[in-house]
GROMACS .gro file of C-alpha atoms in nm:
model
  111
    1MET     CA    1   1.368   0.506  -0.731
    2LEU     CA    2   1.328   0.192  -0.520
    3VAL     CA    3   1.027   0.347  -0.339
    4GLN     CA    4   0.863   0.433  -0.665
    5LEU     CA    5   0.913   0.079  -0.802
    6LEU     CA    6   0.759  -0.071  -0.475
    7LEU     CA    7   0.465   0.173  -0.487
    8LEU     CA    8   0.409   0.102  -0.856
    9LEU     CA    9   0.409  -0.274  -0.774
   10PHE     CA   10   0.157  -0.216  -0.509
   11VAL     CA   11  -0.058  -0.013  -0.752
   12PHE     CA   12  -0.037  -0.299  -1.003
   13PHE     CA   13  -0.147  -0.546  -0.732
   14ALA     CA   14  -0.436  -0.315  -0.635
   15LEU     CA   15  -0.541  -0.281  -1.005
   16THR     CA   16  -0.550  -0.659  -1.046
   17ARG     CA   17  -0.761  -0.689  -0.729
   18VAL     CA   18  -1.005  -0.436  -0.869
   19VAL     CA   19  -1.028  -0.622  -1.199
   20VAL     CA   20  -1.071  -0.966  -1.027
   21ARG     CA   21  -1.349  -0.830  -0.802
   22TYR     CA   22  -1.526  -0.674  -1.101
   23ARG     CA   23  -1.504  -0.996  -1.309
   24ALA     CA   24  -1.641  -1.190  -1.005
   25ARG     CA   25  -1.932  -0.940  -0.992
   26GLU     CA   26  -1.835  -0.834  -0.645
   27ILE     CA   27  -1.826  -0.467  -0.745
   28ARG     CA   28  -2.047  -0.279  -0.992
   29ALA     CA   29  -1.917  -0.097  -1.305
   30ARG     CA   30  -1.933   0.236  -1.137
   31GLU     CA   31  -1.717   0.119  -0.852
   32PHE     CA   32  -1.480  -0.051  -1.101
   33PHE     CA   33  -1.426   0.268  -1.300
   34PHE     CA   34  -1.386   0.477  -0.988
   35TRP     CA   35  -1.110   0.251  -0.835
   36PHE     CA   36  -0.946   0.182  -1.174
   37LEU     CA   37  -0.920   0.561  -1.226
   38PHE     CA   38  -0.801   0.615  -0.865
   39TRP     CA   39  -0.514   0.360  -0.908
   40ILE     CA   40  -0.417   0.484  -1.257
   41LEU     CA   41  -0.395   0.844  -1.126
   42GLY     CA   42  -0.197   0.713  -0.831
   43SER     CA   43   0.045   0.548  -1.057
   44VAL     CA   44   0.083   0.873  -1.265
   45ALA     CA   45   0.157   1.065  -0.947
   46ILE     CA   46   0.421   0.800  -0.847
   47ALA     CA   47   0.580   0.754  -1.182
   48TRP     CA   48   0.591   1.129  -1.262
   49PRO     CA   49   0.599   1.334  -0.949
   50ASN     CA   50   0.636   1.651  -1.154
   51VAL     CA   51   0.268   1.616  -1.254
   52ALA     CA   52   0.159   1.651  -0.886
   53SER     CA   53   0.394   1.942  -0.841
   54ARG     CA   54   0.245   2.122  -1.137
   55ILE     CA   55  -0.108   2.057  -1.007
   56ALA     CA   56   0.010   2.190  -0.664
   57GLU     CA   57   0.143   2.514  -0.822
   58VAL     CA   58  -0.194   2.569  -1.010
   59LEU     CA   59  -0.386   2.519  -0.681
   60GLY     CA   60  -0.144   2.729  -0.483
   61VAL     CA   61  -0.026   2.443  -0.265
   62GLY     CA   62   0.343   2.424  -0.165
   63ARG     CA   63   0.445   2.072  -0.288
   64GLY     CA   64   0.298   1.802  -0.505
   65VAL     CA   65   0.304   1.561  -0.217
   66ASP     CA   66   0.083   1.800  -0.015
   67VAL     CA   67  -0.182   1.821  -0.284
   68VAL     CA   68  -0.185   1.438  -0.309
   69MET     CA   69  -0.221   1.409   0.073
   70TYR     CA   70  -0.507   1.671   0.074
   71PHE     CA   71  -0.697   1.477  -0.194
   72ALA     CA   72  -0.632   1.140  -0.020
   73LEU     CA   73  -0.764   1.281   0.306
   74LEU     CA   74  -1.079   1.413   0.134
   75LEU     CA   75  -1.136   1.083  -0.029
   76MET     CA   76  -1.084   0.884   0.286
   77PHE     CA   77  -1.341   1.114   0.470
   78TYR     CA   78  -1.588   1.074   0.188
   79ILE     CA   79  -1.547   0.696   0.196
   80LEU     CA   80  -1.592   0.700   0.573
   81PHE     CA   81  -1.907   0.901   0.533
   82ARG     CA   82  -2.045   0.659   0.282
   83LEU     CA   83  -1.956   0.361   0.510
   84VAL     CA   84  -2.124   0.517   0.812
   85ALA     CA   85  -2.431   0.601   0.615
   86ARG     CA   86  -2.453   0.246   0.475
   87MET     CA   87  -2.413   0.091   0.823
   88GLU     CA   88  -2.687   0.318   0.964
   89ARG     CA   89  -2.920   0.215   0.677
   90MET     CA   90  -2.837  -0.158   0.740
   91GLU     CA   91  -2.911  -0.119   1.101
   92ARG     CA   92  -3.251   0.040   1.021
   93ASP     CA   93  -3.327  -0.241   0.779
   94ILE     CA   94  -3.231  -0.506   1.032
   95THR     CA   95  -3.443  -0.341   1.299
   96LEU     CA   96  -3.746  -0.343   1.067
   97LEU     CA   97  -3.685  -0.698   0.971
   98VAL     CA   98  -3.651  -0.816   1.328
   99ARG     CA   99  -3.958  -0.607   1.435
  100GLY     CA  100  -4.162  -0.756   1.150
  101LYS     CA  101  -4.056  -1.117   1.231
  102ALA     CA  102  -4.138  -1.060   1.597
  103LEU     CA  103  -4.482  -0.929   1.511
  104GLU     CA  104  -4.540  -1.228   1.275
  105GLU     CA  105  -4.441  -1.471   1.558
  106HIS     CA  106  -4.653  -1.285   1.808
  107ASP     CA  107  -4.957  -1.314   1.575
  108HIS     CA  108  -4.882  -1.679   1.518
  109ASP     CA  109  -4.859  -1.754   1.883
  110LYS     CA  110  -5.207  -1.592   1.945
  111ARG     CA  111  -5.374  -1.838   1.705
   0.00000   0.00000   0.00000
């Protein structure tokens, strides 16, 4: 019971951070809805563990906590994939910018 309370307090904190970042326009509406839904579903799994157990039964997984962990791992790998792709795109953009700036400076020096 204490663990559930602590986890629910953390979820509430995370939800407030999502709302604050959305209001500050640090995240877009799509990201807001994704994270808001994520934390709401997390709170449901924490407050009513039977829901996760029922989902696990339907999916043929042993325990509710197992199905939650599988989904969490999938989500983490997806987020990691998106971060790596974004970093690679940023590196390409920076390379193009630096290359263009160097060419501009080279052309300017020739004059």
